[in-house]
Amino acid sequence: MSEAAPAPILEIEDLRVAIQSKSSRTPVLRGAHLRLDAGKILGLVGESGGGKTMVCKAILGVLPESARVESGSIRFEGRELIGMRARERRGLLGRSIAMILQNPMTALNPAFRIGDQITDVLRLHMRLSKAAAERRALEMLNTVHIREPARVMRLYPHELSGGMCQRVVISIAFSCEPRLIIADEPTTALDVTVQHQILRLIRDLQRQTGTSVLFITHDLGVVAKLCDSVSVIHAGRILESGPVEQIFSSQHHPYTEALLNAAPRYDRPESVLHPISTELREQLARETEAYDRGHALA
Ligand SMILES: Nc1ncnc2c1ncn2[C@@H]1O[C@H](COP(=O)(O)OP(=O)(O)OP(=O)(O)O)[C@@H](O)[C@H]1O
Ligand SMILES: [Mg+2]
């Protein structure tokens, strides 16, 4: 008997989102599809403007007001999120689905002490008492390797470095034991040595907790270190998806190949970087246009 296929925690199918103004409609997600299995890390990779953040916002239900979901499906643990009542959907955020953003400073409130920001989340979502929330906050700060957690609890975000703030954000994201964490370029705003520490921390916590992670990045090197599988996005279309070993070893889409060749290799500093060719850009632009012609709204 064959083994049962692992259950997807997140499944996106044919997601089409366009920015709508009075006179124009600009597609930003063109039939995007993703599948994240429970307990795994899926990397969503692509260049700037490809639609990575739009995918996150669509999952969280926080698309810009001008954006319209034209079709498709987003299922979280089998439940359809598109069309779900706002209140029910908000109930999932923080508790079942948590976020780690690129800039920890925008995730933390500058006016409140670190300790209060962690305990507020714990009291709201886990219904802990003040004392229990404080104990758990100290424990979480320890888990993300913050030294002197009791002192840090009393500080404001501006008194911490960017890397420390991101550790606090990560502690908040994991503190309510969410089943899915969406991390949108969580290391891009940090310097390289701190980036490595933060990646290792996310990987270790993910392994300990078994939380599923959708990890967004433009860096295939990060994908190789961290992710189980990867989806490559360009102009709102998923060009390729598969297990990480497959994407890095065998035949792949020319765009994935180009991203691999355009990324610096830390293990081979002498290697030459190849910018993405004009021919490939033109080919992708033709494919995108063809998609739009085939999916023009009546
Ligand atoms: N608030 C908005 N209103 C209108 N268009 C937007 C808005 N936010 C993003 N877009 C457009 O949607 C497309 C996808 O943007 P998105 O932010 O998802 O890209 P990204 O892959 O996350 O890029 P980056 O790597 O720079 O973060 C882009 O063409 C962008 O210009
Ligand atoms: Mg983005």
XYZ file of C-alpha atoms and ligand atoms in Angstrom:
330
model
C 0.000 0.000 0.000
C 1.333 3.445 -0.844
C 1.895 6.016 1.895
C -0.833 8.623 2.303
C 0.120 11.991 0.781
C 0.988 14.594 3.463
C -1.877 16.975 4.195
C -1.461 20.506 2.870
C -1.908 23.194 5.519
C -2.103 25.886 2.853
C -3.275 25.422 -0.687
C -3.684 28.211 -3.210
C -5.200 27.551 -6.610
C -5.589 29.794 -9.660
C -5.443 32.982 -7.591
C -6.054 36.057 -9.695
C -5.767 39.499 -8.152
C -5.854 42.818 -10.030
C -5.430 46.423 -9.004
C -8.532 48.227 -10.143
C -8.887 51.926 -10.796
C -11.711 53.820 -12.526
C -10.053 53.517 -15.902
C -7.707 50.539 -15.661
C -7.187 47.043 -14.368
C -3.639 45.834 -13.675
C -3.244 42.149 -12.903
C -0.759 41.427 -10.092
C -1.411 37.730 -9.428
C -2.037 35.681 -12.555
C -3.393 32.280 -11.572
C -0.877 31.786 -8.746
C -0.841 28.386 -7.055
C 1.025 27.075 -4.006
C 0.972 24.070 -1.747
C 2.538 23.979 1.701
C 2.489 20.651 3.538
C 2.024 20.607 7.308
C 5.274 20.928 9.264
C 7.297 22.064 6.230
C 8.933 25.268 5.000
C 7.953 26.479 1.528
C 10.098 29.187 -0.059
C 8.390 31.663 -2.370
C 11.120 33.240 -4.434
C 11.268 35.844 -7.188
C 12.431 39.317 -8.055
C 11.043 42.565 -6.736
C 7.511 43.291 -7.946
C 6.811 39.619 -8.733
C 3.852 39.473 -6.363
C 5.321 37.781 -3.280
C 3.894 40.257 -0.779
C 0.555 40.243 -2.627
C 0.347 36.484 -2.018
C 0.887 37.081 1.739
C -1.665 39.865 1.826
C -4.195 37.721 -0.013
C -3.728 34.926 2.558
C -4.069 37.357 5.455
C -7.004 39.162 3.851
C -5.274 42.531 3.977
C -4.998 43.379 0.269
C -4.947 47.089 -0.619
C -8.401 48.594 -1.081
C -7.815 48.951 -4.816
C -7.056 45.231 -5.200
C -9.715 42.751 -6.211
C -9.605 38.970 -5.948
C -11.005 37.994 -9.344
C -10.933 34.248 -8.876
C -9.250 31.369 -7.157
C -9.063 29.628 -3.857
C -6.949 29.895 -0.689
C -7.503 27.004 1.708
C -6.006 26.972 5.202
C -6.356 23.570 6.874
C -8.999 22.794 4.295
C -11.077 25.915 5.033
C -11.678 28.367 2.217
C -10.453 31.847 3.182
C -11.784 33.708 0.164
C -15.241 34.902 0.979
C -14.866 34.008 4.689
C -16.502 36.549 6.984
C -14.044 39.248 8.079
C -14.578 38.513 11.748
C -13.931 34.806 11.394
C -10.871 35.503 9.285
C -9.461 37.981 11.808
C -9.890 35.271 14.439
C -7.310 33.172 12.575
C -4.688 35.909 12.538
C -2.190 35.943 15.352
C -3.538 32.728 16.810
C -3.429 30.237 13.927
C -1.500 32.298 11.392
C 1.329 34.634 12.452
C 3.495 37.029 10.445
C 7.143 38.029 10.486
C 7.769 41.116 8.336
C 10.843 42.506 6.636
C 11.277 45.439 8.969
C 10.889 44.533 12.653
C 10.518 48.223 13.497
C 7.202 48.394 11.640
C 5.972 45.230 13.382
C 6.704 46.574 16.878
C 4.931 49.575 18.348
C 7.526 52.242 19.229
C 5.380 53.558 22.088
C 5.240 50.356 24.151
C 7.799 48.372 26.103
C 8.944 45.042 24.590
C 7.502 43.072 27.518
C 4.039 44.611 27.159
C 3.989 43.895 23.419
C 4.684 40.197 23.992
C 2.366 39.788 26.979
C -0.509 41.626 25.216
C -0.439 39.070 22.406
C -0.293 36.170 24.871
C -3.156 37.511 26.967
C -5.316 38.169 23.900
C -4.737 34.966 21.980
C -3.810 32.461 24.709
C -6.021 34.018 27.403
C -3.169 33.907 29.919
C -3.213 35.843 33.181
C -0.792 38.760 33.517
C 1.654 36.728 35.607
C 1.476 33.674 33.340
C 1.947 35.872 30.244
C 5.034 37.452 31.830
C 6.512 34.054 32.623
C 5.855 32.858 29.087
C 7.317 36.082 27.587
C 10.563 35.572 29.553
C 10.674 31.979 28.407
C 10.131 33.024 24.765
C 12.873 35.678 24.928
C 15.188 32.980 26.261
C 14.182 30.694 23.417
C 15.160 33.335 20.826
C 18.518 33.738 22.631
C 18.007 37.210 24.044
C 20.322 37.736 26.981
C 18.989 39.390 30.141
C 15.354 38.923 29.071
C 13.978 40.553 32.236
C 15.863 43.770 31.415
C 14.909 43.649 27.714
C 11.226 43.324 28.685
C 11.433 46.842 30.140
C 13.036 48.419 27.038
C 11.410 50.179 24.079
C 12.038 48.952 20.488
C 14.378 51.865 19.638
C 16.701 50.747 22.449
C 17.379 47.444 20.642
C 19.318 46.671 17.452
C 17.451 45.566 14.297
C 18.532 41.958 14.850
C 17.325 41.996 18.470
C 13.995 43.510 17.403
C 13.574 40.768 14.792
C 14.225 38.181 17.548
C 11.441 39.804 19.580
C 9.095 39.685 16.555
C 9.984 36.017 16.041
C 9.295 35.301 19.722
C 5.865 36.938 19.348
C 5.142 35.005 16.132
C 5.970 31.643 17.742
C 4.575 32.457 21.212
C 0.965 31.528 20.461
C 1.992 28.268 18.786
C 0.479 29.190 15.412
C 0.048 26.472 12.820
C 1.322 28.687 9.996
C 3.915 31.454 10.007
C 4.272 33.730 7.009
C 7.701 35.373 6.920
C 8.018 38.111 4.265
C 11.745 38.723 3.680
C 12.468 38.648 7.430
C 16.218 39.068 6.995
C 16.455 41.526 4.104
C 16.716 44.599 6.340
C 19.497 43.077 8.481
C 23.233 42.848 7.900
C 24.701 39.579 6.658
C 25.984 38.028 9.905
C 22.716 38.816 11.672
C 20.803 37.375 8.686
C 22.470 33.995 9.216
C 21.628 33.983 12.932
C 17.999 34.875 12.279
C 17.648 32.186 9.590
C 19.110 29.582 11.935
C 16.746 30.713 14.681
C 13.678 30.411 12.441
C 14.826 26.973 11.263
C 15.474 25.730 14.831
C 12.139 27.004 16.166
C 10.320 25.553 13.167
C 11.906 22.150 13.835
C 11.114 22.275 17.542
C 7.496 23.341 17.093
C 6.584 21.705 13.770
C 4.931 24.944 12.641
C 4.557 25.284 8.866
C 6.305 28.288 7.344
C 5.776 30.198 4.107
C 9.117 31.923 3.681
C 9.361 34.749 1.171
C 12.703 35.798 -0.213
C 14.428 36.942 -3.382
C 17.495 34.891 -2.428
C 17.783 31.305 -3.663
C 20.772 30.794 -1.340
C 18.426 31.295 1.616
C 15.958 28.852 0.075
C 18.693 26.212 -0.231
C 19.600 26.529 3.459
C 16.145 26.718 4.921
C 13.324 25.368 2.803
C 11.895 21.935 2.021
C 10.274 23.055 -1.209
C 10.167 26.153 -3.343
C 7.856 27.989 -5.723
C 9.273 30.508 -8.175
C 7.082 33.516 -8.950
C 7.401 36.048 -11.747
C 4.833 38.712 -12.685
C 2.252 36.998 -10.495
C 2.670 33.604 -12.178
C 4.222 30.576 -10.491
C 6.734 29.371 -13.053
C 7.970 26.340 -11.178
C 7.450 24.467 -7.897
C 9.149 21.474 -6.373
C 11.303 20.029 -3.613
C 14.441 22.100 -3.003
C 16.831 19.306 -4.064
C 15.034 19.018 -7.385
C 15.145 22.754 -8.118
C 18.844 22.897 -7.316
C 19.882 19.739 -9.100
C 17.928 18.916 -12.207
C 16.235 20.530 -15.155
C 14.476 23.734 -14.317
C 12.689 26.689 -15.760
C 15.037 29.176 -17.512
C 13.944 31.897 -15.044
C 14.937 29.740 -12.036
C 18.231 29.014 -13.792
C 18.727 32.752 -14.328
C 17.952 33.505 -10.663
C 20.509 30.867 -9.650
C 23.134 32.398 -11.935
C 22.348 35.938 -10.789
C 22.784 35.136 -7.081
C 26.176 35.574 -5.417
C 27.670 32.247 -4.277
C 29.302 32.659 -0.857
C 30.988 29.291 -1.319
C 32.421 30.343 -4.717
C 33.313 34.040 -4.490
C 35.236 33.829 -7.776
C 32.148 32.745 -9.752
C 30.814 35.196 -12.339
C 27.349 36.664 -11.855
C 25.085 36.635 -14.885
C 22.324 39.210 -14.962
C 19.028 37.936 -16.345
C 19.251 38.195 -20.143
C 17.184 40.548 -22.284
C 15.995 37.564 -24.349
C 14.615 35.821 -21.256
C 12.977 39.040 -20.025
C 11.332 39.480 -23.439
C 10.188 35.873 -23.479
C 8.655 36.224 -19.991
C 6.952 39.493 -20.989
C 5.422 37.723 -24.043
C 4.183 34.872 -21.831
C 2.682 37.337 -19.351
C 0.904 39.197 -22.174
C -0.382 35.922 -23.578
C -1.725 35.009 -20.119
C -3.487 38.376 -19.874
C -5.026 37.987 -23.346
C -6.318 34.560 -22.375
C -7.787 35.846 -19.092
C -9.116 39.270 -20.079
C -12.336 40.076 -18.263
C -15.390 40.301 -20.470
N -0.760 49.065 -2.631
C -0.574 48.808 -3.929
N -1.333 49.409 -4.873
C -1.143 49.149 -6.184
N -0.229 48.288 -6.658
C 0.553 47.649 -5.784
C 0.426 47.870 -4.374
N 1.350 47.094 -3.741
C 2.010 46.428 -4.720
N 1.539 46.741 -5.939
C 1.996 46.184 -7.240
O 1.779 44.777 -7.202
C 2.832 44.073 -7.847
C 3.405 43.025 -6.911
O 3.979 43.675 -5.779
P 4.529 42.922 -4.510
O 4.724 43.950 -3.467
O 3.663 41.757 -4.208
O 5.949 42.399 -5.044
P 7.081 41.615 -4.245
O 7.364 40.381 -5.024
O 6.684 41.472 -2.829
O 8.328 42.600 -4.394
P 9.501 42.965 -3.333
O 10.541 41.903 -3.509
O 9.999 44.294 -3.830
O 8.917 43.038 -1.977
C 3.858 45.132 -8.249
O 3.667 45.392 -9.615
C 3.505 46.330 -7.412
O 3.798 47.518 -8.112
Mg 7.444 42.210 -1.042
